[in-house]
């Protein structure tokens, strides 16, 4: 019987890794409320306050040198035909990961970031770890860093990712298609979407929380609201500068909202909109797919979001707005008024829903169907 679960995101900044871990914790409580769940960032555990500095450098790097970051990410993290050792990660973190597991003594470990997964797979390869480990993927692709064959369970976003792992030697019985985790408080039944609502339509704009996407949002703000056919709500998150910028414009059809901590409030907001204009972050996209909210993508950050966008476009699950002279608002209205395109999108999202296993059922399978004898690291 599983009594304690260790969840491992990476960095302490608000990210999809933490949101997914929080969602999984709530789903675990539905399986067994007595299970003790603990979330730990291995960087903070290993090096303390240095995590804050690393987080700051990471965000500034993406913002100030996006093309260089993209090149580094592609070169080191995305090569489907190359098996690579990450010796610097092993030198920096492997002993700390070993110490963490010895200290916490979990019965089960869940990784929502690739780095902890890689470290645990290395410990398993060397025979130092027999505790079951699960990967919970928070993007629509699998980068090279994730541990694969040594990992006991893979909770994947869709069938495409399942097949990708199977082709690389992961046993089918270890892969469960759950979608990227959605918090239970956001899983109320989706409204009937993809249907015409009276003009003006209501569009939620997200993606400026950490600052990296705020510039793109400001550019959009300066070009929308001219037709009178769309009302916008801009979710600014903790970006106070963006919030004040929009409020100072005083546009009657553009409303700024600060950080929403309550998931009930966020769930209510989802229920009031007709569509969303966002970046291709895994968790936000997953929530909107679950809610069957039409998704318009306006921008992608270098690295993970670039690959998410490629996958989502290949699966025809989102509309992408380009930099054409037509403008953002006109592109939204063109797609919205195209019955054929909306019907095609609805069919693709319905197909996506058919792939997904209920996360509570998936967790029960992982906890109780896997036969193992937990033992501490030697």
Tab-separated table of N, CA, C and O in Angstrom, residues 39-118:
chain	number	residue	atom	x	y	z
A	39	UNK	N	6.056	17.848	-2.060
A	39	UNK	CA	6.619	18.396	-3.290
A	39	UNK	C	7.970	19.030	-2.980
A	39	UNK	O	8.078	19.859	-2.080
A	40	UNK	N	9.013	18.643	-3.717
A	40	UNK	CA	10.376	19.124	-3.451
A	40	UNK	C	11.040	19.540	-4.758
A	40	UNK	O	10.986	18.801	-5.753
A	41	UNK	N	11.682	20.714	-4.744
A	41	UNK	CA	12.521	21.150	-5.860
A	41	UNK	C	13.952	20.724	-5.576
A	41	UNK	O	14.544	21.153	-4.580
A	42	UNK	N	14.520	19.891	-6.437
A	42	UNK	CA	15.846	19.328	-6.180
A	42	UNK	C	16.930	20.412	-6.194
A	42	UNK	O	17.929	20.308	-5.477
A	43	UNK	N	16.754	21.494	-6.964
A	43	UNK	CA	17.752	22.556	-6.981
A	43	UNK	C	17.784	23.289	-5.641
A	43	UNK	O	18.851	23.536	-5.073
A	44	UNK	N	16.621	23.632	-5.114
A	44	UNK	CA	16.562	24.302	-3.815
A	44	UNK	C	17.050	23.363	-2.718
A	44	UNK	O	17.772	23.787	-1.806
A	45	UNK	N	16.673	22.093	-2.806
A	45	UNK	CA	17.113	21.113	-1.808
A	45	UNK	C	18.632	20.991	-1.815
A	45	UNK	O	19.259	20.868	-0.758
A	46	UNK	N	19.230	21.057	-3.009
A	46	UNK	CA	20.672	20.846	-3.143
A	46	UNK	C	21.484	22.090	-2.817
A	46	UNK	O	22.525	22.007	-2.156
A	47	UNK	N	21.016	23.250	-3.284
A	47	UNK	CA	21.861	24.451	-3.215
A	47	UNK	C	21.160	25.657	-2.584
A	47	UNK	O	21.655	26.772	-2.680
A	48	UNK	N	20.014	25.448	-1.965
A	48	UNK	CA	19.370	26.505	-1.207
A	48	UNK	C	19.008	27.723	-2.028
A	48	UNK	O	18.362	27.620	-3.074
A	49	UNK	N	19.449	28.901	-1.561
A	49	UNK	CA	19.035	30.165	-2.158
A	49	UNK	C	19.551	30.362	-3.576
A	49	UNK	O	19.094	31.271	-4.277
A	50	UNK	N	20.491	29.553	-4.021
A	50	UNK	CA	20.978	29.663	-5.396
A	50	UNK	C	19.843	29.443	-6.400
A	50	UNK	O	19.893	29.926	-7.536
A	51	UNK	N	18.793	28.721	-5.981
A	51	UNK	CA	17.656	28.469	-6.875
A	51	UNK	C	17.029	29.769	-7.350
A	51	UNK	O	16.653	29.897	-8.528
A	52	UNK	N	16.920	30.756	-6.470
A	52	UNK	CA	16.333	32.051	-6.845
A	52	UNK	C	17.157	32.719	-7.932
A	52	UNK	O	16.607	33.274	-8.898
A	53	UNK	N	18.477	32.665	-7.816
A	53	UNK	CA	19.363	33.252	-8.814
A	53	UNK	C	19.226	32.521	-10.148
A	53	UNK	O	19.143	33.155	-11.205
A	54	UNK	N	19.204	31.204	-10.105
A	54	UNK	CA	19.082	30.414	-11.331
A	54	UNK	C	17.756	30.715	-12.030
A	54	UNK	O	17.709	30.877	-13.261
A	55	UNK	N	16.674	30.803	-11.260
A	55	UNK	CA	15.366	31.123	-11.833
A	55	UNK	C	15.394	32.473	-12.531
A	55	UNK	O	14.870	32.635	-13.641
A	56	UNK	N	16.020	33.470	-11.890
A	56	UNK	CA	16.098	34.812	-12.453
A	56	UNK	C	16.905	34.815	-13.749
A	56	UNK	O	16.501	35.424	-14.756
A	57	UNK	N	18.043	34.132	-13.751
A	57	UNK	CA	18.888	34.060	-14.953
A	57	UNK	C	18.146	33.354	-16.080
A	57	UNK	O	18.199	33.784	-17.242
A	58	UNK	N	17.448	32.296	-15.737
A	58	UNK	CA	16.684	31.527	-16.745
A	58	UNK	C	15.643	32.411	-17.440
A	58	UNK	O	15.551	32.436	-18.673
A	59	UNK	N	14.875	33.158	-16.660
A	59	UNK	CA	13.838	34.015	-17.241
A	59	UNK	C	14.443	35.149	-18.077
A	59	UNK	O	13.934	35.480	-19.156
A	60	UNK	N	15.539	35.737	-17.585
A	60	UNK	CA	16.185	36.813	-18.344
A	60	UNK	C	16.793	36.284	-19.641
A	60	UNK	O	16.791	36.973	-20.667
A	61	UNK	N	17.314	35.070	-19.603
A	61	UNK	CA	17.912	34.450	-20.794
A	61	UNK	C	16.861	34.285	-21.886
A	61	UNK	O	17.067	34.654	-23.041
A	62	UNK	N	15.718	33.739	-21.520
A	62	UNK	CA	14.645	33.546	-22.496
A	62	UNK	C	14.199	34.881	-23.076
A	62	UNK	O	13.957	35.011	-24.286
A	63	UNK	N	14.101	35.887	-22.214
A	63	UNK	CA	13.583	37.187	-22.644
A	63	UNK	C	14.583	37.952	-23.510
A	63	UNK	O	14.204	38.568	-24.514
A	64	UNK	N	15.874	37.912	-23.136
A	64	UNK	CA	16.865	38.753	-23.808
A	64	UNK	C	17.557	38.064	-24.978
A	64	UNK	O	18.041	38.741	-25.891
A	65	UNK	N	17.614	36.734	-24.974
A	65	UNK	CA	18.306	36.013	-26.056
A	65	UNK	C	17.488	34.790	-26.485
A	65	UNK	O	17.949	33.647	-26.379
A	66	UNK	N	16.270	35.015	-26.990
A	66	UNK	CA	15.386	33.878	-27.295
A	66	UNK	C	15.931	32.931	-28.359
A	66	UNK	O	15.768	31.712	-28.243
A	67	UNK	N	16.591	33.473	-29.388
A	67	UNK	CA	17.072	32.609	-30.462
A	67	UNK	C	18.233	31.738	-30.001
A	67	UNK	O	18.344	30.572	-30.381
A	68	UNK	N	19.098	32.310	-29.154
A	68	UNK	CA	20.206	31.540	-28.613
A	68	UNK	C	19.687	30.442	-27.689
A	68	UNK	O	20.148	29.296	-27.750
A	69	UNK	N	18.709	30.799	-26.831
A	69	UNK	CA	18.105	29.785	-25.953
A	69	UNK	C	17.482	28.665	-26.776
A	69	UNK	O	17.636	27.478	-26.470
A	70	UNK	N	16.771	29.035	-27.840
A	70	UNK	CA	16.128	28.037	-28.698
A	70	UNK	C	17.158	27.102	-29.308
A	70	UNK	O	16.963	25.879	-29.355
A	71	UNK	N	18.282	27.674	-29.773
A	71	UNK	CA	19.338	26.855	-30.388
A	71	UNK	C	19.936	25.889	-29.371
A	71	UNK	O	20.133	24.708	-29.662
A	72	UNK	N	20.218	26.385	-28.176
A	72	UNK	CA	20.778	25.534	-27.115
A	72	UNK	C	19.805	24.405	-26.769
A	72	UNK	O	20.194	23.239	-26.608
A	73	UNK	N	18.517	24.754	-26.649
A	73	UNK	CA	17.516	23.751	-26.278
A	73	UNK	C	17.418	22.661	-27.349
A	73	UNK	O	17.400	21.461	-27.036
A	74	UNK	N	17.371	23.071	-28.610
A	74	UNK	CA	17.287	22.094	-29.695
A	74	UNK	C	18.512	21.191	-29.729
A	74	UNK	O	18.410	19.975	-29.939
A	75	UNK	N	19.679	21.778	-29.555
A	75	UNK	CA	20.935	21.033	-29.650
A	75	UNK	C	21.086	20.009	-28.533
A	75	UNK	O	21.587	18.902	-28.749
A	76	UNK	N	20.646	20.378	-27.327
A	76	UNK	CA	20.918	19.542	-26.165
A	76	UNK	C	19.735	18.709	-25.690
A	76	UNK	O	19.935	17.706	-25.002
A	77	UNK	N	18.521	19.115	-26.019
A	77	UNK	CA	17.360	18.460	-25.417
A	77	UNK	C	16.443	17.761	-26.408
A	77	UNK	O	15.605	16.957	-25.993
A	78	UNK	N	16.573	18.057	-27.690
A	78	UNK	CA	15.618	17.490	-28.650
A	78	UNK	C	16.360	16.863	-29.817
A	78	UNK	O	16.665	17.519	-30.810
A	79	UNK	N	16.677	15.585	-29.667
A	79	UNK	CA	17.249	14.793	-30.747
A	79	UNK	C	16.732	13.379	-30.574
A	79	UNK	O	17.288	12.610	-29.802
A	80	UNK	N	15.637	13.030	-31.265
A	80	UNK	CA	14.960	11.763	-30.989
A	80	UNK	C	15.785	10.524	-31.279
A	80	UNK	O	15.465	9.443	-30.814
A	81	UNK	N	16.867	10.661	-32.013
A	81	UNK	CA	17.649	9.490	-32.389
A	81	UNK	C	18.971	9.398	-31.640
A	81	UNK	O	19.829	8.597	-31.987
A	82	UNK	N	19.133	10.240	-30.629
A	82	UNK	CA	20.409	10.279	-29.925
A	82	UNK	C	20.206	10.059	-28.433
A	82	UNK	O	19.444	10.771	-27.785
A	83	UNK	N	20.881	9.053	-27.881
A	83	UNK	CA	20.866	8.819	-26.436
A	83	UNK	C	22.072	9.527	-25.843
A	83	UNK	O	23.209	9.314	-26.252
A	84	UNK	N	21.833	10.388	-24.883
A	84	UNK	CA	22.891	11.253	-24.368
A	84	UNK	C	22.946	11.196	-22.857
A	84	UNK	O	21.919	11.124	-22.195
A	85	UNK	N	24.172	11.210	-22.334
A	85	UNK	CA	24.377	11.345	-20.896
A	85	UNK	C	24.567	12.818	-20.575
A	85	UNK	O	25.245	13.549	-21.301
A	86	UNK	N	24.012	13.243	-19.475
A	86	UNK	CA	24.153	14.631	-19.029
A	86	UNK	C	25.029	14.626	-17.782
A	86	UNK	O	24.546	14.679	-16.655
A	87	UNK	N	26.348	14.556	-18.025
A	87	UNK	CA	27.287	14.363	-16.932
A	87	UNK	C	27.286	15.533	-15.948
A	87	UNK	O	27.477	15.340	-14.752
A	88	UNK	N	27.067	16.749	-16.458
A	88	UNK	CA	27.074	17.900	-15.544
A	88	UNK	C	25.907	17.812	-14.559
A	88	UNK	O	26.052	18.137	-13.372
A	89	UNK	N	24.738	17.332	-15.021
A	89	UNK	CA	23.600	17.153	-14.104
A	89	UNK	C	23.915	16.085	-13.070
A	89	UNK	O	23.553	16.211	-11.892
A	90	UNK	N	24.577	15.017	-13.514
A	90	UNK	CA	24.930	13.945	-12.585
A	90	UNK	C	25.899	14.458	-11.522
A	90	UNK	O	25.752	14.148	-10.330
A	91	UNK	N	26.897	15.255	-11.946
A	91	UNK	CA	27.863	15.789	-10.993
A	91	UNK	C	27.202	16.744	-10.003
A	91	UNK	O	27.534	16.744	-8.813
A	92	UNK	N	26.262	17.543	-10.492
A	92	UNK	CA	25.648	18.560	-9.647
A	92	UNK	C	24.578	18.011	-8.711
A	92	UNK	O	24.412	18.505	-7.592
A	93	UNK	N	23.849	16.970	-9.169
A	93	UNK	CA	22.615	16.617	-8.455
A	93	UNK	C	22.484	15.158	-8.014
A	93	UNK	O	21.640	14.871	-7.171
A	94	UNK	N	23.246	14.242	-8.574
A	94	UNK	CA	22.951	12.826	-8.344
A	94	UNK	C	23.074	12.447	-6.867
A	94	UNK	O	22.205	11.753	-6.316
A	95	UNK	N	24.131	12.905	-6.205
A	95	UNK	CA	24.304	12.584	-4.782
A	95	UNK	C	23.192	13.208	-3.939
A	95	UNK	O	22.712	12.607	-2.971
A	96	UNK	N	22.769	14.414	-4.322
A	96	UNK	CA	21.687	15.059	-3.586
A	96	UNK	C	20.366	14.310	-3.787
A	96	UNK	O	19.568	14.195	-2.851
A	97	UNK	N	20.137	13.813	-4.997
A	97	UNK	CA	18.914	13.039	-5.238
A	97	UNK	C	18.931	11.761	-4.408
A	97	UNK	O	17.917	11.365	-3.810
A	98	UNK	N	20.071	11.108	-4.356
A	98	UNK	CA	20.212	9.905	-3.542
A	98	UNK	C	19.929	10.217	-2.071
A	98	UNK	O	19.195	9.491	-1.382
A	99	UNK	N	20.480	11.331	-1.590
A	99	UNK	CA	20.270	11.756	-0.206
A	99	UNK	C	18.800	12.093	0.046
A	99	UNK	O	18.234	11.742	1.093
A	100	UNK	N	18.159	12.766	-0.912
A	100	UNK	CA	16.754	13.145	-0.760
A	100	UNK	C	15.864	11.918	-0.591
A	100	UNK	O	14.995	11.886	0.299
A	101	UNK	N	16.067	10.917	-1.418
A	101	UNK	CA	15.229	9.723	-1.336
A	101	UNK	C	15.496	8.955	-0.043
A	101	UNK	O	14.573	8.417	0.582
A	102	UNK	N	16.744	8.896	0.371
A	102	UNK	CA	17.067	8.255	1.647
A	102	UNK	C	16.378	8.974	2.812
A	102	UNK	O	15.891	8.353	3.747
A	103	UNK	N	16.348	10.293	2.732
A	103	UNK	CA	15.771	11.102	3.810
A	103	UNK	C	14.246	11.000	3.846
A	103	UNK	O	13.648	10.832	4.915
A	104	UNK	N	13.598	11.088	2.684
A	104	UNK	CA	12.133	11.132	2.616
A	104	UNK	C	11.493	9.747	2.664
A	104	UNK	O	10.343	9.601	3.081
A	105	UNK	N	12.210	8.736	2.197
A	105	UNK	CA	11.718	7.347	2.192
A	105	UNK	C	10.305	7.224	1.592
A	105	UNK	O	9.382	6.704	2.234
A	106	UNK	N	10.122	7.698	0.355
A	106	UNK	CA	8.798	7.586	-0.272
A	106	UNK	C	8.515	6.164	-0.746
A	106	UNK	O	9.436	5.365	-0.943
A	107	UNK	N	7.243	5.856	-0.921
A	107	UNK	CA	6.845	4.588	-1.527
A	107	UNK	C	6.699	4.714	-3.046
A	107	UNK	O	6.682	3.716	-3.755
A	108	UNK	N	6.576	5.953	-3.509
A	108	UNK	CA	6.338	6.206	-4.930
A	108	UNK	C	6.854	7.607	-5.229
A	108	UNK	O	6.727	8.510	-4.388
A	109	UNK	N	7.439	7.801	-6.415
A	109	UNK	CA	7.975	9.107	-6.801
A	109	UNK	C	7.349	9.517	-8.131
A	109	UNK	O	7.275	8.715	-9.064
A	110	UNK	N	6.910	10.766	-8.197
A	110	UNK	CA	6.320	11.292	-9.433
A	110	UNK	C	7.124	12.501	-9.882
A	110	UNK	O	7.298	13.459	-9.123
A	111	UNK	N	7.610	12.471	-11.115
A	111	UNK	CA	8.385	13.573	-11.681
A	111	UNK	C	7.514	14.363	-12.650
A	111	UNK	O	6.936	13.784	-13.576
A	112	UNK	N	7.445	15.679	-12.450
A	112	UNK	CA	6.751	16.536	-13.416
A	112	UNK	C	7.751	17.398	-14.191
A	112	UNK	O	7.353	18.323	-14.897
A	113	UNK	N	9.026	17.094	-14.043
A	113	UNK	CA	10.086	17.754	-14.809
A	113	UNK	C	11.102	16.703	-15.223
A	113	UNK	O	11.299	15.702	-14.528
A	114	UNK	N	11.762	16.947	-16.330
A	114	UNK	CA	12.658	15.940	-16.907
A	114	UNK	C	13.923	15.719	-16.089
A	114	UNK	O	14.453	14.598	-16.059
A	115	UNK	N	14.454	16.756	-15.423
A	115	UNK	CA	15.723	16.594	-14.704
A	115	UNK	C	15.620	15.585	-13.556
A	115	UNK	O	16.448	14.668	-13.476
A	116	UNK	N	14.653	15.699	-12.642
A	116	UNK	CA	14.535	14.657	-11.607
A	116	UNK	C	14.336	13.268	-12.210
A	116	UNK	O	14.869	12.283	-11.686
A	117	UNK	N	13.572	13.189	-13.292
A	117	UNK	CA	13.356	11.899	-13.952
A	117	UNK	C	14.679	11.304	-14.436
A	117	UNK	O	14.938	10.105	-14.269
A	118	UNK	N	15.512	12.139	-15.045
A	118	UNK	CA	16.812	11.673	-15.527
A	118	UNK	C	17.671	11.161	-14.377
A	118	UNK	O	18.286	10.084	-14.462
